[in-house]
PDB file of C-alpha atoms in Angstrom:
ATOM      1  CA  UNK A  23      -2.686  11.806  15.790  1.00 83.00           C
ATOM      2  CA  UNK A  24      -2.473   9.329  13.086  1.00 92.00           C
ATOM      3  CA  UNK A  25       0.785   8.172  11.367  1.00 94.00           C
ATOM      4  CA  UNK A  26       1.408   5.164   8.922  1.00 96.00           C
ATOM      5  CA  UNK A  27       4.755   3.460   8.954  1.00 95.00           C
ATOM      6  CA  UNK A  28       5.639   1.385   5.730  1.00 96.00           C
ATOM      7  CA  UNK A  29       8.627  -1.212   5.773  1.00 95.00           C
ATOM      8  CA  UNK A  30       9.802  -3.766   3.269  1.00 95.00           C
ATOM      9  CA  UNK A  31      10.879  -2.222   0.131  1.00 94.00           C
ATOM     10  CA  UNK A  32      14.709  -3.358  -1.416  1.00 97.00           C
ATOM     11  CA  UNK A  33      16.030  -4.299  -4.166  1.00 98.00           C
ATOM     12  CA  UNK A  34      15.268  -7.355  -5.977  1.00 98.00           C
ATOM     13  CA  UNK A  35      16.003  -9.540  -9.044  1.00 98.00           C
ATOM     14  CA  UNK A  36      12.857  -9.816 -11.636  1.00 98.00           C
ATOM     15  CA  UNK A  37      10.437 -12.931 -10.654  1.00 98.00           C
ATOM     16  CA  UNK A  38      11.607 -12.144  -6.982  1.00 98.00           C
ATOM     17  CA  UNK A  39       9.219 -11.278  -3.928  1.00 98.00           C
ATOM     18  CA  UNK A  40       8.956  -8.549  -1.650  1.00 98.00           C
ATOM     19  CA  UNK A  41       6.260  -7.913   1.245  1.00 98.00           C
ATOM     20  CA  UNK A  42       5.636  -4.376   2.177  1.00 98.00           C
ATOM     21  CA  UNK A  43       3.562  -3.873   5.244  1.00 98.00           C
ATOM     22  CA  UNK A  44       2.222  -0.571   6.804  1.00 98.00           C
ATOM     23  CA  UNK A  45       0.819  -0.090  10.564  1.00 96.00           C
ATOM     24  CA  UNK A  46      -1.413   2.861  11.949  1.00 95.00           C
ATOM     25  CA  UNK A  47      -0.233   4.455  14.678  1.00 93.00           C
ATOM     26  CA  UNK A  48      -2.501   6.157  17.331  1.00 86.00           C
ATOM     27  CA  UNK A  49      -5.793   5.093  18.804  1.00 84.00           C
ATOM     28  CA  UNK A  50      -9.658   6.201  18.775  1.00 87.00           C
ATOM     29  CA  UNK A  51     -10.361   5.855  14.594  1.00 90.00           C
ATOM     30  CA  UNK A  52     -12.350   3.132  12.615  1.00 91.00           C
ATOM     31  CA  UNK A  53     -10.362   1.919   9.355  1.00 92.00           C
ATOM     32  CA  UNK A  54     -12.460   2.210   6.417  1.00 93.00           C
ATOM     33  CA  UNK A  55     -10.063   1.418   3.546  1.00 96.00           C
ATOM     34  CA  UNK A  56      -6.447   0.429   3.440  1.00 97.00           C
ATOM     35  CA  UNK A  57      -4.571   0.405  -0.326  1.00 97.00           C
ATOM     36  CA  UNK A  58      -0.958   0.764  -1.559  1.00 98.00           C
ATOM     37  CA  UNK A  59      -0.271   3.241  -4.556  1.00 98.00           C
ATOM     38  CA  UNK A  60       3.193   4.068  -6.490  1.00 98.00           C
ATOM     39  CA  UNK A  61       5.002   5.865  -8.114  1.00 98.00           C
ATOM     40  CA  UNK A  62       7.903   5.626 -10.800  1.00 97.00           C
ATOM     41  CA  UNK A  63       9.838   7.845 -11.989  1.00 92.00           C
ATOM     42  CA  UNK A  64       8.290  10.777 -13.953  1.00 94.00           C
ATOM     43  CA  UNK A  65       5.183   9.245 -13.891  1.00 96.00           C
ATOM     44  CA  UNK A  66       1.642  10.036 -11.799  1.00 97.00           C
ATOM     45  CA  UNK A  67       1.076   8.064  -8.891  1.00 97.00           C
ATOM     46  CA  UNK A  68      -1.225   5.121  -9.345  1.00 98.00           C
ATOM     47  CA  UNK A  69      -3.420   3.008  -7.620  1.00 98.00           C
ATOM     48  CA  UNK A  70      -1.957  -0.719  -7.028  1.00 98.00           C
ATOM     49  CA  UNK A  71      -4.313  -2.433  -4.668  1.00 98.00           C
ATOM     50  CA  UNK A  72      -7.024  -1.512  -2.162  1.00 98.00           C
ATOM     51  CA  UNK A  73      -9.307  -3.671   0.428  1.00 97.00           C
ATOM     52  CA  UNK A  74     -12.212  -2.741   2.614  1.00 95.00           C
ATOM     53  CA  UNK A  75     -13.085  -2.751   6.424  1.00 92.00           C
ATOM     54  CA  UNK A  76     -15.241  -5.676   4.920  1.00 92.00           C
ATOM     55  CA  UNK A  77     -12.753  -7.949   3.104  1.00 92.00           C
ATOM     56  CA  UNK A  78     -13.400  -6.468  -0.686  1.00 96.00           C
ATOM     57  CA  UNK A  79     -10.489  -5.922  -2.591  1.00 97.00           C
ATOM     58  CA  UNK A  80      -9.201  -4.061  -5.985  1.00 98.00           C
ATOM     59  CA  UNK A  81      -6.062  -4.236  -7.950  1.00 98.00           C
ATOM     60  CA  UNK A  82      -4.824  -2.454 -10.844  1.00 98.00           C
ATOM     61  CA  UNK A  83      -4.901  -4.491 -14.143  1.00 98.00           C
ATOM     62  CA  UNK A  84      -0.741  -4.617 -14.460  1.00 98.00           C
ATOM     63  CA  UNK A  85      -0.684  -6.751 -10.785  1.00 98.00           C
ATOM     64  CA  UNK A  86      -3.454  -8.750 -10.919  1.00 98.00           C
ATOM     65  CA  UNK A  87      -2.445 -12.642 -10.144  1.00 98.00           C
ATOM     66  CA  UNK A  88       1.168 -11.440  -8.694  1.00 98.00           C
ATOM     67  CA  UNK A  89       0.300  -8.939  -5.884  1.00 98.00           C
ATOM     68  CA  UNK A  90      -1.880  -9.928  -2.808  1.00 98.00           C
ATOM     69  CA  UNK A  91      -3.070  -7.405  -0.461  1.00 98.00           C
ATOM     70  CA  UNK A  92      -4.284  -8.124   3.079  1.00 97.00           C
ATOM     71  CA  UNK A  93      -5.565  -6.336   6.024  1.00 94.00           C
ATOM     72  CA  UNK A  94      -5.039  -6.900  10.065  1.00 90.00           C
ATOM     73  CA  UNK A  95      -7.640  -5.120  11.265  1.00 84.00           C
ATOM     74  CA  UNK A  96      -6.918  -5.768  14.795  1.00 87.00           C
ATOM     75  CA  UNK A  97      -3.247  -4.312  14.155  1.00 91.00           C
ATOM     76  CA  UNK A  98      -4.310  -1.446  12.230  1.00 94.00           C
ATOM     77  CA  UNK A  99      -1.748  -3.065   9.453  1.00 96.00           C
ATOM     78  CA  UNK A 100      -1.834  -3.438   5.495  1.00 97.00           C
ATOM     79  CA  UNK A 101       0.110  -5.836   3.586  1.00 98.00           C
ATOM     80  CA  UNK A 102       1.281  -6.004   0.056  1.00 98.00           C
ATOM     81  CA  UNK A 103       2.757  -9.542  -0.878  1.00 98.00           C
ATOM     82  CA  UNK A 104       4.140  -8.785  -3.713  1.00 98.00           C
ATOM     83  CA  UNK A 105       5.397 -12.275  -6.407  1.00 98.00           C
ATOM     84  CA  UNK A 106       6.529 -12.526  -9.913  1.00 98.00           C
ATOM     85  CA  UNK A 107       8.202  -9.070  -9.632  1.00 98.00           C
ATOM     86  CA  UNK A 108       8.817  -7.427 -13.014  1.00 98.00           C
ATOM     87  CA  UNK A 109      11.415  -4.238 -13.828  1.00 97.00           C
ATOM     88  CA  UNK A 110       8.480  -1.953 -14.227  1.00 97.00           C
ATOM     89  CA  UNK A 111       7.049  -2.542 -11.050  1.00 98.00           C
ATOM     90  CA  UNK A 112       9.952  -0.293  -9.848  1.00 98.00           C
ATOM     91  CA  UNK A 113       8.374   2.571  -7.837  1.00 98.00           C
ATOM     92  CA  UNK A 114       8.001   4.136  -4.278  1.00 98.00           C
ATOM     93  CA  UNK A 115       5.200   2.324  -2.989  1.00 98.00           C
ATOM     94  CA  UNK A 116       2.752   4.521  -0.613  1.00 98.00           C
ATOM     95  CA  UNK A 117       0.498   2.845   1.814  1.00 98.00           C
ATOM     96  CA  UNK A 118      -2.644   5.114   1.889  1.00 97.00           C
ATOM     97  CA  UNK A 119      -5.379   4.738   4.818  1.00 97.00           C
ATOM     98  CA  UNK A 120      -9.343   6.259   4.359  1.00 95.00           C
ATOM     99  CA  UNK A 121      -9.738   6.460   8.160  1.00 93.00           C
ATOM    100  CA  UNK A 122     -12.444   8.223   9.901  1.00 91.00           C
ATOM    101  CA  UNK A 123     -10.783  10.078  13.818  1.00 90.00           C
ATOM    102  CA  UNK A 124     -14.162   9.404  16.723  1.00 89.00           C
ATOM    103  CA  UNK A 125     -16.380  12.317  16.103  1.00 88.00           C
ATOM    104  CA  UNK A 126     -14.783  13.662  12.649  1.00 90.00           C
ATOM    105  CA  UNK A 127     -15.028  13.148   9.005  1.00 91.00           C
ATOM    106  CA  UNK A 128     -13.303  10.442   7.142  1.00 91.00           C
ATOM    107  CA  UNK A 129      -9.662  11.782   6.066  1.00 93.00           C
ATOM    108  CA  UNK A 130      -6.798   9.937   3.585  1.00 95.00           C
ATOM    109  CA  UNK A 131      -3.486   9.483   5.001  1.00 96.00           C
ATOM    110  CA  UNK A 132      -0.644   8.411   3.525  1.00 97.00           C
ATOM    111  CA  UNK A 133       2.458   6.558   4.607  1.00 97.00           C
ATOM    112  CA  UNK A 134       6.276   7.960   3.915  1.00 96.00           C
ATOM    113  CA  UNK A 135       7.031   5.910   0.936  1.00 97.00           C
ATOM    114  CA  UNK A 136       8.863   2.909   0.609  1.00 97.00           C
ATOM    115  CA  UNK A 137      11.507   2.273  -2.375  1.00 98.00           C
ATOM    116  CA  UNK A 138      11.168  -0.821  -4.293  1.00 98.00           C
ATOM    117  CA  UNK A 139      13.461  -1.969  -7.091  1.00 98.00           C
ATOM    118  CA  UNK A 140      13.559  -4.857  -9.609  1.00 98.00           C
ATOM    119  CA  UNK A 141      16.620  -5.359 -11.403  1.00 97.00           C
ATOM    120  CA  UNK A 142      19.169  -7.838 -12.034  1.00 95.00           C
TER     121      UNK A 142
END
């Protein structure tokens, strides 16, 4: 069995930094994508940032040039690095593996959340 565990989230001032990482537990799957998502307050979870088993990444418009994301393949472990932080980037922050169990179909799974808030 599979299970993500996220760490890193706090509270910090705006322009601060934060790293969240997330680890896959378990043994026996191939990682296909790893990506972080949030969501604030009566809003719709969004994407935030996504990168392949190959290296390609994705980020949503509103962090591009202020969030990194990073993958350690060998560790089964995502990493947002997250710079320049602004009051709206305020969310839970969801790390959210497309991993594919030897033998089965590929399958999402999704971390427990991790709170993250910028104010002063």
């Amino acid at each position: 069995q599979v299970q993500l565990v996220e760490s890193g989230g706090g509270l910090v001032q705006p322009g601060g930094s934060l790293r969240l990482s997330c680890a896959a537990s378990g043994a026996g799957f191939s990682i296909n994508v790893m990506g972080w998502y949030r969501q604030a307050p009566g809003k719709q979870r969004e994407l935030v940032a996504v990168v392949t088993s190959g290296g390609d990444t994705f980020y949503a418009d509103s962090v591009k040039g202020r969030f990194t994301i990073s993958g350690d393949g060998a560790k089964n472990t995502v990493f947002l690095q997250m710079n320049s932080l602004k009051p709206e980037d305020t969310a839970v922050y969801y790390c959210n593996f497309n991993l594919r169990l030897l033998g089965r179909s590929p399958k999402e799974y999704w971390g427990q959340g991790t709170q993250v808030t910028v104010s002063s």
